[in-house]
Coordinates of C-alpha atoms in Angstrom, one line a residue:
M1 CA 31.3 -3.7 31.7
V2 CA 31.8 -5.3 28.3
V3 CA 29.9 -8.5 27.7
A4 CA 32.2 -11.4 26.6
S5 CA 30.5 -11.9 23.3
E6 CA 30.6 -8.2 22.6
A7 CA 34.3 -8.1 23.3
R8 CA 34.7 -10.7 20.5
G9 CA 32.7 -8.4 18.1
T10 CA 29.5 -10.5 18.3
F11 CA 26.2 -9.7 20.0
D12 CA 23.6 -11.7 21.9
F13 CA 20.6 -9.7 20.4
V14 CA 20.6 -8.6 16.7
V15 CA 17.9 -6.6 14.9
A16 CA 17.8 -6.5 11.1
A17 CA 15.7 -4.1 9.1
N18 CA 15.9 -2.4 5.7
R19 CA 17.2 0.8 7.4
L20 CA 19.4 1.6 10.3
P21 CA 17.6 3.4 13.2
V22 CA 19.5 6.6 12.3
D23 CA 19.5 9.3 9.6
R24 CA 22.5 11.3 8.5
V25 CA 22.0 15.1 9.0
T26 CA 24.3 17.6 7.3
E27 CA 24.9 20.8 9.3
A28 CA 25.3 24.3 7.8
D29 CA 29.1 24.1 8.0
G30 CA 29.1 20.9 5.9
T31 CA 29.8 18.5 8.8
S32 CA 27.4 15.6 9.3
R33 CA 26.1 13.6 12.2
W34 CA 23.7 10.8 12.9
Q35 CA 20.4 11.3 14.6
A36 CA 17.7 8.8 15.7
S37 CA 15.1 8.1 13.0
P38 CA 11.4 8.8 13.9
G39 CA 9.0 6.0 14.2
G40 CA 7.6 3.4 16.6
L41 CA 10.0 0.6 15.6
V42 CA 13.1 2.6 16.6
T43 CA 11.5 3.5 19.9
A44 CA 10.5 -0.1 20.6
M45 CA 13.9 -1.6 19.7
D46 CA 15.8 1.1 21.6
A47 CA 13.9 0.1 24.8
V48 CA 14.6 -3.6 24.2
M49 CA 18.3 -3.3 23.1
Q50 CA 19.5 -0.9 25.9
G51 CA 21.4 -2.6 28.6
Q52 CA 22.3 -5.7 26.7
S53 CA 24.8 -6.9 24.0
A54 CA 23.0 -5.7 20.9
A55 CA 23.5 -4.8 17.3
W56 CA 21.4 -3.5 14.4
V57 CA 22.0 -4.5 10.8
G58 CA 20.5 -2.2 8.1
W59 CA 21.2 0.1 5.1
A60 CA 22.6 3.6 6.0
G61 CA 20.4 5.3 3.4
D62 CA 22.9 6.5 0.8
P63 CA 23.6 4.4 -2.4
G64 CA 27.2 3.2 -2.7
E65 CA 28.3 4.5 0.7
D66 CA 30.4 2.1 2.6
V67 CA 30.0 3.1 6.3
A68 CA 32.1 1.3 8.9
P69 CA 30.2 -0.2 11.9
F70 CA 29.8 2.3 14.7
D71 CA 28.3 2.6 18.2
R72 CA 25.4 4.8 19.1
D73 CA 23.8 4.9 22.5
G74 CA 25.4 1.6 23.5
I75 CA 24.2 -0.2 20.3
R76 CA 26.5 -1.4 17.5
L77 CA 25.1 -0.3 14.1
H78 CA 26.3 -2.4 11.3
P79 CA 25.6 -0.8 7.9
I80 CA 24.8 -2.7 4.7
V81 CA 26.1 -1.3 1.4
L82 CA 23.6 -1.0 -1.4
T83 CA 24.6 0.2 -4.8
A84 CA 22.4 2.6 -6.8
D85 CA 21.3 -0.4 -9.0
E86 CA 20.4 -2.4 -5.9
V87 CA 18.3 0.5 -4.5
R88 CA 16.4 0.6 -7.8
G89 CA 16.1 -3.2 -8.1
Y90 CA 15.8 -4.5 -4.5
Y91 CA 14.1 -1.5 -2.9
E92 CA 12.2 0.6 -5.4
G93 CA 11.6 -2.3 -7.7
F94 CA 10.9 -5.6 -6.0
S95 CA 10.0 -4.3 -2.5
N96 CA 7.9 -1.3 -3.6
E97 CA 6.6 -2.0 -7.1
T98 CA 6.2 -5.8 -6.7
L99 CA 5.6 -6.7 -3.0
W100 CA 4.0 -3.6 -1.7
P101 CA 1.0 -3.4 -4.1
L102 CA 0.6 -7.2 -4.1
Y103 CA 0.4 -7.2 -0.3
H104 CA -2.0 -4.3 -0.3
D105 CA -4.9 -6.0 -2.2
V106 CA -3.5 -5.0 -5.7
I107 CA -4.8 -1.5 -5.4
V108 CA -2.4 -0.8 -8.2
P109 CA -1.0 -3.6 -10.4
P110 CA 2.2 -5.2 -9.2
R111 CA 5.1 -5.3 -11.6
Y112 CA 7.1 -8.5 -11.9
R113 CA 10.7 -8.2 -13.2
R114 CA 13.3 -11.0 -13.0
S115 CA 16.1 -8.5 -12.6
W116 CA 14.4 -7.0 -9.5
W117 CA 14.0 -10.5 -8.0
A118 CA 17.7 -11.2 -8.6
S119 CA 18.6 -8.0 -6.8
Y120 CA 16.2 -8.9 -3.9
Q121 CA 18.0 -12.3 -3.6
R122 CA 21.4 -10.7 -3.6
V123 CA 20.6 -8.1 -1.0
N124 CA 18.8 -10.6 1.3
T125 CA 21.9 -12.8 1.1
R126 CA 24.1 -9.9 2.1
F127 CA 21.9 -9.2 5.1
A128 CA 22.0 -12.9 6.1
E129 CA 25.8 -13.0 5.9
A130 CA 26.2 -9.8 7.9
I131 CA 23.9 -11.0 10.6
A132 CA 25.7 -14.3 10.8
K133 CA 29.0 -12.5 11.4
V134 CA 27.7 -10.2 14.2
A135 CA 25.5 -12.8 16.0
A136 CA 27.0 -14.5 19.0
P137 CA 26.5 -18.2 19.5
G138 CA 22.9 -18.9 20.4
A139 CA 21.9 -15.2 19.8
T140 CA 18.4 -14.0 19.3
V141 CA 17.8 -12.4 15.9
W142 CA 14.7 -10.3 15.1
I143 CA 14.2 -9.6 11.4
H144 CA 11.7 -7.0 10.2
D145 CA 9.4 -6.6 7.3
Y146 CA 8.7 -7.5 3.7
Q147 CA 12.1 -6.3 2.3
L148 CA 13.9 -9.2 4.1
Q149 CA 11.6 -12.2 3.6
L150 CA 14.4 -14.5 2.4
V151 CA 16.7 -13.8 5.3
P152 CA 15.3 -16.3 7.8
A153 CA 16.1 -19.4 5.7
L154 CA 19.4 -17.9 4.4
L155 CA 20.5 -17.2 7.9
R156 CA 19.3 -20.6 9.2
A157 CA 21.6 -22.3 6.6
L158 CA 24.5 -20.2 7.8
R159 CA 23.8 -20.4 11.6
S160 CA 21.6 -23.2 12.8
D161 CA 22.3 -22.2 16.4
L162 CA 20.4 -18.9 16.3
R163 CA 16.9 -18.2 17.5
I164 CA 15.3 -16.4 14.5
G165 CA 12.1 -14.3 14.5
W166 CA 10.5 -12.2 11.7
F167 CA 7.8 -9.6 12.0
N168 CA 5.6 -8.3 9.1
H169 CA 4.6 -4.7 9.5
I170 CA 2.3 -4.7 6.5
P171 CA -0.6 -7.1 5.6
F172 CA 0.0 -10.6 4.2
P173 CA -2.4 -11.2 1.3
P174 CA -4.8 -14.0 0.6
V175 CA -3.3 -16.9 -1.4
E176 CA -5.5 -15.9 -4.3
L177 CA -3.5 -12.7 -4.6
F178 CA -0.1 -13.9 -3.2
G179 CA -0.3 -16.8 -5.8
Q180 CA 0.4 -14.2 -8.6
L181 CA 4.0 -13.8 -7.4
P182 CA 6.2 -15.9 -9.7
W183 CA 8.6 -16.5 -6.8
R184 CA 5.9 -17.3 -4.3
R185 CA 7.4 -20.6 -3.1
A186 CA 10.8 -19.2 -2.6
V187 CA 9.4 -16.4 -0.4
L188 CA 7.4 -18.9 1.7
R189 CA 10.5 -21.1 2.1
G190 CA 12.5 -18.1 3.1
L191 CA 10.0 -17.2 5.9
L192 CA 9.8 -20.8 7.1
G193 CA 13.4 -20.6 8.1
A194 CA 12.3 -18.6 11.2
D195 CA 11.3 -20.0 14.5
F196 CA 8.5 -17.5 14.9
L197 CA 6.6 -15.3 12.5
G198 CA 4.6 -12.3 13.9
F199 CA 1.8 -10.6 12.0
Q200 CA -0.3 -7.5 12.6
R201 CA -3.8 -9.1 12.2
S202 CA -5.2 -12.6 12.7
N203 CA -6.2 -12.6 9.0
D204 CA -2.6 -12.1 8.0
A205 CA -1.3 -15.1 10.0
A206 CA -4.2 -17.2 8.5
N207 CA -3.4 -16.0 5.0
F208 CA 0.2 -17.0 5.4
T209 CA -0.7 -20.5 6.8
R210 CA -3.1 -21.1 4.0
A211 CA -0.5 -20.1 1.4
C212 CA 2.0 -22.5 2.9
H213 CA -0.6 -25.3 2.8
Q214 CA -1.6 -24.7 -0.8
L215 CA 1.7 -23.8 -2.3
L216 CA 4.2 -25.9 -0.3
G217 CA 2.0 -28.7 1.1
T218 CA 2.7 -28.0 4.7
S219 CA 0.7 -29.2 7.6
S220 CA -0.3 -27.3 10.8
S221 CA -1.5 -27.9 14.3
G222 CA -2.9 -24.8 16.1
D223 CA -0.6 -21.9 15.3
T224 CA 2.4 -24.1 14.3
I225 CA 3.3 -24.9 10.7
T226 CA 5.3 -28.1 9.9
W227 CA 7.2 -28.6 6.7
S228 CA 9.7 -31.3 5.7
G229 CA 11.8 -28.9 3.6
A230 CA 13.5 -32.0 2.0
E231 CA 13.6 -30.3 -1.4
D232 CA 15.2 -27.1 -0.1
G233 CA 18.9 -27.0 0.4
L234 CA 18.7 -23.9 2.5
I235 CA 17.2 -25.4 5.6
G236 CA 17.9 -29.1 5.1
A237 CA 15.8 -32.2 5.1
E238 CA 14.8 -32.2 8.8
P239 CA 11.2 -31.2 9.4
R240 CA 10.9 -27.6 10.5
R241 CA 8.3 -26.2 12.8
T242 CA 7.5 -22.5 12.6
R243 CA 5.0 -20.8 14.9
T244 CA 2.8 -17.9 13.7
A245 CA 0.9 -15.5 15.8
T246 CA -0.8 -12.1 15.8
V247 CA 1.3 -9.5 17.6
P248 CA -0.1 -6.0 16.7
I249 CA 2.5 -3.2 17.0
S250 CA 1.8 -0.1 18.9
I251 CA 3.3 3.3 20.0
D252 CA 5.1 4.8 22.9
F253 CA 1.9 6.0 24.7
R254 CA 3.6 7.6 27.7
S255 CA 6.0 9.7 25.5
M256 CA 3.2 10.9 23.2
D257 CA 0.8 11.6 26.1
E258 CA 3.5 13.6 28.0
L259 CA 4.4 15.6 24.8
A260 CA 0.8 16.5 24.1
R261 CA 0.4 17.9 27.6
T262 CA 3.3 20.3 27.4
P263 CA 2.5 24.0 27.4
E264 CA 4.4 24.5 24.1
V265 CA 2.3 21.9 22.3
R266 CA -1.0 23.2 23.8
R267 CA -0.1 26.7 22.7
R268 CA 0.9 25.6 19.2
A269 CA -2.5 23.7 18.9
R270 CA -4.3 27.0 19.6
E271 CA -2.1 28.8 17.0
I272 CA -3.0 26.2 14.4
R273 CA -6.7 26.6 14.9
A274 CA -6.3 30.4 14.8
S275 CA -4.3 30.1 11.5
L276 CA -7.2 28.1 10.0
G277 CA -9.6 30.9 11.0
N278 CA -10.9 29.2 14.2
P279 CA -13.5 27.1 12.4
Q280 CA -16.1 25.2 14.4
T281 CA -14.8 21.9 13.2
V282 CA -11.3 21.0 12.0
L283 CA -11.1 17.7 10.1
L284 CA -7.5 16.4 9.9
G285 CA -5.8 13.8 7.7
I286 CA -2.2 12.9 8.2
D287 CA -0.8 10.2 5.8
R288 CA 2.2 9.2 3.8
L289 CA 1.3 10.1 0.2
D290 CA 0.6 6.5 -0.7
Y291 CA -2.2 4.9 -2.8
T292 CA -3.0 2.5 0.1
K293 CA -4.1 5.4 2.4
G294 CA -7.4 6.2 0.7
I295 CA -6.7 9.9 0.4
R296 CA -8.5 10.2 -2.9
H297 CA -11.6 8.4 -1.5
R298 CA -11.5 10.8 1.5
L299 CA -11.3 13.9 -0.7
R300 CA -14.2 12.7 -2.8
A301 CA -16.3 12.2 0.3
I302 CA -15.3 15.7 1.6
S303 CA -16.0 17.2 -1.8
E304 CA -19.5 15.7 -1.8
L305 CA -20.2 16.9 1.7
F306 CA -19.4 20.4 0.7
G307 CA -21.4 20.0 -2.5
D308 CA -24.4 18.7 -0.6
G309 CA -24.3 21.6 1.8
A310 CA -23.8 19.2 4.7
I311 CA -20.7 21.2 5.6
A312 CA -19.4 24.6 4.5
A313 CA -16.3 26.7 4.9
P314 CA -15.3 28.6 7.0
E315 CA -17.3 26.7 9.7
V316 CA -15.7 23.4 8.6
T317 CA -12.3 22.9 7.1
L318 CA -10.1 19.9 6.2
L319 CA -6.4 20.1 6.9
Q320 CA -4.7 17.3 4.8
I321 CA -1.1 16.6 5.3
A322 CA 0.6 14.2 2.9
T323 CA 4.1 13.3 3.7
P324 CA 6.3 12.7 0.6
S325 CA 6.9 9.1 -0.1
R326 CA 8.8 7.1 -2.8
E327 CA 8.8 10.0 -5.2
R328 CA 10.9 8.1 -7.8
V329 CA 8.2 5.4 -8.2
S330 CA 5.8 6.2 -11.0
A331 CA 2.6 5.2 -9.1
Y332 CA 3.4 7.7 -6.4
Q333 CA 4.1 10.4 -9.0
D334 CA 0.7 9.8 -10.5
L335 CA -1.0 9.8 -7.1
R336 CA 0.5 13.2 -6.2
S337 CA -0.9 14.7 -9.5
Q338 CA -4.3 13.2 -8.8
V339 CA -4.4 14.5 -5.2
D340 CA -3.2 18.0 -6.2
G341 CA -6.0 18.1 -8.8
Q342 CA -8.7 17.0 -6.4
V343 CA -7.7 19.6 -3.8
G344 CA -7.6 22.3 -6.5
R345 CA -11.1 21.4 -7.7
I346 CA -12.6 21.3 -4.1
N347 CA -11.1 24.7 -3.3
G348 CA -12.1 26.1 -6.6
D349 CA -15.7 25.0 -6.1
H350 CA -16.2 25.5 -2.3
S351 CA -13.7 28.1 -1.0
G352 CA -14.2 31.8 -0.6
I353 CA -12.0 34.7 0.4
G354 CA -10.8 33.8 3.9
A355 CA -12.8 30.6 3.8
T356 CA -10.6 27.7 2.6
A357 CA -12.3 24.3 2.3
V358 CA -9.1 22.2 2.2
H359 CA -5.7 23.2 3.4
Y360 CA -3.2 20.8 1.7
L361 CA 0.4 20.5 2.9
H362 CA 2.9 18.2 1.2
H363 CA 5.8 17.8 3.7
S364 CA 6.6 16.0 6.9
Y365 CA 6.6 17.5 10.4
P366 CA 8.4 16.7 13.7
K367 CA 6.7 14.9 16.5
E368 CA 6.0 18.1 18.5
E369 CA 4.1 19.6 15.5
M370 CA 2.2 16.3 15.0
A371 CA 1.1 16.4 18.7
A372 CA -0.1 19.9 18.2
L373 CA -2.0 19.0 15.1
F374 CA -3.7 16.1 16.9
Q375 CA -4.7 18.5 19.7
A376 CA -6.1 21.0 17.2
A377 CA -8.2 18.5 15.3
D378 CA -11.8 17.8 16.2
V379 CA -12.0 14.7 13.9
L380 CA -9.1 12.6 12.6
L381 CA -9.8 10.9 9.3
V382 CA -7.9 7.6 8.9
T383 CA -9.3 5.9 5.8
P384 CA -6.8 3.5 4.3
L385 CA -7.9 1.0 1.7
R386 CA -5.6 -1.5 3.4
D387 CA -3.1 -1.0 6.2
G388 CA -1.1 -3.3 8.4
M389 CA -1.8 -1.3 11.5
N390 CA -1.8 2.6 11.1
L391 CA 0.0 4.1 14.0
V392 CA -1.3 7.6 13.3
A393 CA -4.6 6.5 14.7
K394 CA -3.0 5.4 17.9
E395 CA -0.9 8.6 18.1
Y396 CA -4.0 10.7 17.9
V397 CA -5.6 8.7 20.7
A398 CA -2.5 9.1 22.9
S399 CA -2.4 12.8 22.2
R400 CA -6.0 13.4 23.3
W401 CA -5.3 13.5 27.1
D402 CA -8.3 15.9 27.4
G403 CA -10.6 13.1 26.2
G404 CA -11.7 15.2 23.3
G405 CA -11.7 14.5 19.6
A406 CA -13.2 11.8 17.4
L407 CA -11.5 9.1 15.2
V408 CA -13.0 8.0 11.9
L409 CA -11.1 4.8 11.1
S410 CA -11.1 2.4 8.2
E411 CA -12.2 -1.2 9.0
F412 CA -9.3 -2.3 6.7
T413 CA -6.6 -1.2 9.2
G414 CA -5.1 -3.4 11.8
A415 CA -5.9 -0.6 14.3
A416 CA -9.6 -1.2 13.8
Q417 CA -9.3 -4.6 15.5
E418 CA -8.1 -2.8 18.7
L419 CA -9.9 0.6 18.5
S420 CA -13.4 -0.7 18.1
Q421 CA -14.8 2.5 19.8
A422 CA -13.7 4.6 16.8
F423 CA -16.2 5.5 14.1
L424 CA -15.5 2.6 11.7
C425 CA -16.0 3.0 8.0
N426 CA -15.6 1.3 4.7
P427 CA -13.6 3.9 2.6
H428 CA -14.8 2.3 -0.7
D429 CA -18.4 3.2 0.3
I430 CA -18.3 7.0 -0.3
A431 CA -21.9 7.5 0.9
G432 CA -21.2 5.5 4.0
L433 CA -18.0 7.4 4.6
K434 CA -19.8 10.7 4.4
E435 CA -22.4 9.5 6.9
T436 CA -19.6 8.4 9.3
I437 CA -17.8 11.7 9.1
L438 CA -21.0 13.6 9.9
A439 CA -21.7 11.2 12.8
A440 CA -18.2 11.8 14.2
M441 CA -18.8 15.6 13.9
R442 CA -22.2 15.5 15.5
E443 CA -21.6 13.0 18.4
E444 CA -22.7 14.3 21.8
P445 CA -19.6 15.4 23.8
A446 CA -20.2 13.0 26.6
S447 CA -20.5 10.0 24.3
A448 CA -17.5 11.1 22.3
R449 CA -15.4 11.4 25.4
K450 CA -16.5 7.9 26.5
R451 CA -15.3 6.5 23.2
M452 CA -11.9 8.3 23.4
L453 CA -11.2 7.3 27.0
A454 CA -11.9 3.7 26.2
M455 CA -9.4 3.9 23.2
R456 CA -6.8 5.6 25.4
R457 CA -7.0 2.7 28.0
R458 CA -6.4 0.2 25.2
V459 CA -3.4 2.0 23.7
R460 CA -1.9 2.7 27.2
S461 CA -2.1 -0.9 28.2
H462 CA -0.9 -2.3 24.8
D463 CA 1.9 0.1 24.1
V464 CA 5.0 -0.4 22.0
H465 CA 7.0 -1.8 24.9
A466 CA 4.3 -4.4 25.7
W467 CA 4.4 -5.3 22.0
A468 CA 8.1 -5.9 22.0
R469 CA 7.9 -8.0 25.2
H470 CA 5.1 -10.0 23.9
Y471 CA 6.9 -10.7 20.6
L472 CA 10.2 -11.8 22.3
S473 CA 8.4 -14.0 24.7
A474 CA 6.6 -15.7 21.8
L475 CA 9.9 -16.1 19.9
E476 CA 11.6 -17.7 23.0
A477 CA 8.6 -20.1 23.3
A478 CA 8.7 -21.1 19.6
P479 CA 8.6 -24.9 19.3
Q480 CA 11.8 -25.8 17.6
K481 CA 15.0 -25.3 19.6
P482 CA 18.0 -24.2 17.6
N483 CA 21.0 -26.4 17.2
R484 CA 23.4 -24.8 19.7
R485 CA 27.0 -24.6 18.4

């Protein structure tokens, strides 16, 4: 049965994100098809969007390609066209060389270019216009992440009847850092166009509220920010009220748990350990190759543990997987060279014939292989310098249906606020990180199992579906009712 609004080419629920939830796959014969993208967001949104009149607005992934809207699994996908220059300016430039480092504690210096800001504005305007066209009267719109921070106010100016929410998947920085941004007020005004703003951590929501107070002169009561907006033509002179709250994202626990229990994954886990020489302890790191992930700090700690004689190959080995990321951005090119060098030095100093200290793999893996890797690992090392959440930590917990394994987790991740039974660490403290890794390796089995089972209960009860329900309930309860058309 076709919903009335859908028959008119509009939809009651619209998701907007930088990318569509599909990737184009080219077959051996040259034909192409669309397949679902990996990741928790796609899983969560699929569950929410199924069975209702829904559309997803996002970039298809290829510069300059004008793809007509199409349906997949009952959801209308509405592609946004980005030119090669816009990919460089809006995405690689402003999103990933300006905002990403700024929002991650300036681990590397942000770069501020007016041409990138202009591109960011153009693309955000294009997203807002596309959403306005596909949203039915009174529709609910859920906008995702730092690439689209101007869209809420731009969309509000076009469609005051909509219920608009935005969720930040990464940290929001303290005002002392955010204040560096030359276009700081414009970004805050853009976000205040939403009815509800969701953040991963309580500190992120507090940082945003404080930035609004100091830079825009807003007031607040509880979790609601009030701003007159009189100076801003985008959202008019009427006072706006925007609610902020902490809504930490999660994973599809049931799916990951069931996958990890399959005979194929369990067999593959045994094969992985055997291929590593069946060491007593397998340490595992799985990260995007990103300077925020603390890979260099982790490798330094591992190198010192080998050097101190606290661990030795072949009894202990580290399997480090670094998924390629943003390879055209110079900071990431430098990081890859540094990590390659560190791994080479560790193996040169501490490996022997048939006894490799660090196995380093620079490519991505499907979810089945990830589940097997989690099963094979005795200790997972998750040591970001700053991370909005870190779903790898939760995936590891969901995969350990046997109650085994140990999680070393940076206190600077959103996951640390939920997985308090992990072995928490400060990755900047190399001596402390070494001690934490050894503690995780040496924990008594009964105590380690108790930790893991407690974390599994948490992830099971707060899965990605609960996250989506919580967010949408908060959006519906946001204080300011839209002006229905």
